[in-house]
Amino acid sequence: MKRIVTIQDVSCVGKCSLTVALPIISAAGVEAGILPTAVLSTHTAFDKFTFCDLTDEITPIADTWKELEIDFDAIYTGYLGSFEQLSLVSSFMDDFKKDDTAIFIDPVMADNGVLYKGFTQEFADSMAELCSKADLILPNLTEASFMLHLPYREDYDEAYIKEVLVKLTDLGAKCAAITGVSFSDDKIGFYLYDAITKEFFSYFNEKLPVAYHGTGDVFASSALGAYMRGLSMADSLILAVDYTLESIKKTMEDPNRRFYGVNFEEALPLLIERLAK
Ligand code: PXL
């Protein structure tokens, strides 16, 4: 069984970051180690939340793993909260990357043209530097725009997305996939560029007239789980689109749905069944 480590916060309630990554990666049949960067009562889209920074724990935990010769088949980062954390995570990648370790970076910091609370352009610049270490980066178009200093565009075409993807891989990542790409009212998916083979690949499925928090974390976690189970990069991202869509459908069907995240738990059968094939 493959073992990964995911580095992001624990939002105790909120259906995001580690409370999403752990169950999804486990359900995919992959052992999930965690390196929690902070503990929050909820994610930051709530009106109030506590925040306990765990930056000081990163080095002692990593050093102890090193001594115990614990290693990982993949390193997957999500929400990171400070420049110091970016720098420690960068060193962690240098220390733990073996020839076949996959590095997935989801540069969580913005959506719909705006940065999340607490993030700045300077942080996006540092995140862009970290992205040079990745096998795959998974920004949405807002995050890509901030990292590349491009104006955020709601109207775009395929040529523009391809141009942005090439610029993203120029940051140093082997592959980049822009998530939440939509060229029509009824379809949404991803656009992938592999800078090694110079190939583009895209996939779209149904676009529903809703927007829920946490879908990016569901997408990245399921993509990593699938990739660790041996699917190609493109097939892993296809499964992530279909699983995220199923999670959104389950949320829409639930009259008691939470405002803060999606019912990814009820969509797990789709992920498990597709991985069993
Ligand atoms: O879903 C991304 C995410 C993760 N962690 C925290 C967040 C967010 C998005 O807002 O606030 C703490």
JSON list of C-alpha atoms and ligand atoms in Angstrom, two decimals, residues 8-11 15-17 40 42-45 51 78-79 108 116-117 119 213-217, ligand 1:
[
{"chain": "A", "resi": 8, "resn": "GLN", "atom": "CA", "xyz": [-2.28, 21.44, 5.60]},
{"chain": "A", "resi": 9, "resn": "ASP", "atom": "CA", "xyz": [-4.39, 22.74, 8.47]},
{"chain": "A", "resi": 10, "resn": "VAL", "atom": "CA", "xyz": [-6.99, 21.02, 10.61]},
{"chain": "A", "resi": 11, "resn": "SER", "atom": "CA", "xyz": [-10.19, 23.03, 10.38]},
{"chain": "A", "resi": 15, "resn": "LYS", "atom": "CA", "xyz": [-15.37, 20.00, 5.46]},
{"chain": "A", "resi": 16, "resn": "CYS", "atom": "CA", "xyz": [-12.05, 21.20, 4.09]},
{"chain": "A", "resi": 17, "resn": "SER", "atom": "CA", "xyz": [-8.30, 20.58, 4.29]},
{"chain": "A", "resi": 40, "resn": "LEU", "atom": "CA", "xyz": [-8.70, 26.18, 13.58]},
{"chain": "A", "resi": 42, "resn": "THR", "atom": "CA", "xyz": [-13.55, 26.11, 11.54]},
{"chain": "A", "resi": 43, "resn": "HIS", "atom": "CA", "xyz": [-12.21, 27.34, 8.20]},
{"chain": "A", "resi": 44, "resn": "THR", "atom": "CA", "xyz": [-11.81, 31.04, 7.66]},
{"chain": "A", "resi": 45, "resn": "ALA", "atom": "CA", "xyz": [-15.06, 31.60, 5.77]},
{"chain": "A", "resi": 51, "resn": "PHE", "atom": "CA", "xyz": [-6.36, 29.70, 15.16]},
{"chain": "A", "resi": 78, "resn": "GLY", "atom": "CA", "xyz": [-2.97, 22.36, 0.56]},
{"chain": "A", "resi": 79, "resn": "TYR", "atom": "CA", "xyz": [-3.73, 25.47, 2.59]},
{"chain": "A", "resi": 108, "resn": "VAL", "atom": "CA", "xyz": [-4.90, 27.24, -1.89]},
{"chain": "A", "resi": 116, "resn": "TYR", "atom": "CA", "xyz": [-8.83, 34.48, 0.92]},
{"chain": "A", "resi": 117, "resn": "LYS", "atom": "CA", "xyz": [-8.57, 36.31, 4.27]},
{"chain": "A", "resi": 119, "resn": "PHE", "atom": "CA", "xyz": [-3.27, 36.26, 1.94]},
{"chain": "A", "resi": 213, "resn": "HIS", "atom": "CA", "xyz": [-16.87, 25.71, -0.36]},
{"chain": "A", "resi": 214, "resn": "GLY", "atom": "CA", "xyz": [-14.22, 22.98, -0.16]},
{"chain": "A", "resi": 215, "resn": "THR", "atom": "CA", "xyz": [-14.61, 21.47, -3.60]},
{"chain": "A", "resi": 216, "resn": "GLY", "atom": "CA", "xyz": [-10.96, 22.23, -4.43]},
{"chain": "A", "resi": 217, "resn": "ASP", "atom": "CA", "xyz": [-9.82, 20.08, -1.49]},
{"chain": "B", "resi": 1, "resn": "PXL", "atom": "O1", "xyz": [-10.62, 24.85, 1.55]},
{"chain": "B", "resi": 1, "resn": "PXL", "atom": "C1", "xyz": [-9.49, 25.58, 1.64]},
{"chain": "B", "resi": 1, "resn": "PXL", "atom": "C2", "xyz": [-9.22, 26.06, 3.04]},
{"chain": "B", "resi": 1, "resn": "PXL", "atom": "C3", "xyz": [-8.48, 25.28, 3.90]},
{"chain": "B", "resi": 1, "resn": "PXL", "atom": "N1", "xyz": [-8.20, 25.67, 5.16]},
{"chain": "B", "resi": 1, "resn": "PXL", "atom": "C4", "xyz": [-8.65, 26.84, 5.63]},
{"chain": "B", "resi": 1, "resn": "PXL", "atom": "C5", "xyz": [-9.41, 27.68, 4.83]},
{"chain": "B", "resi": 1, "resn": "PXL", "atom": "C6", "xyz": [-9.69, 27.29, 3.50]},
{"chain": "B", "resi": 1, "resn": "PXL", "atom": "C7", "xyz": [-10.44, 28.18, 2.62]},
{"chain": "B", "resi": 1, "resn": "PXL", "atom": "O2", "xyz": [-10.95, 29.18, 2.98]},
{"chain": "B", "resi": 1, "resn": "PXL", "atom": "O3", "xyz": [-9.87, 28.83, 5.34]},
{"chain": "B", "resi": 1, "resn": "PXL", "atom": "C8", "xyz": [-8.32, 27.25, 7.04]}
]
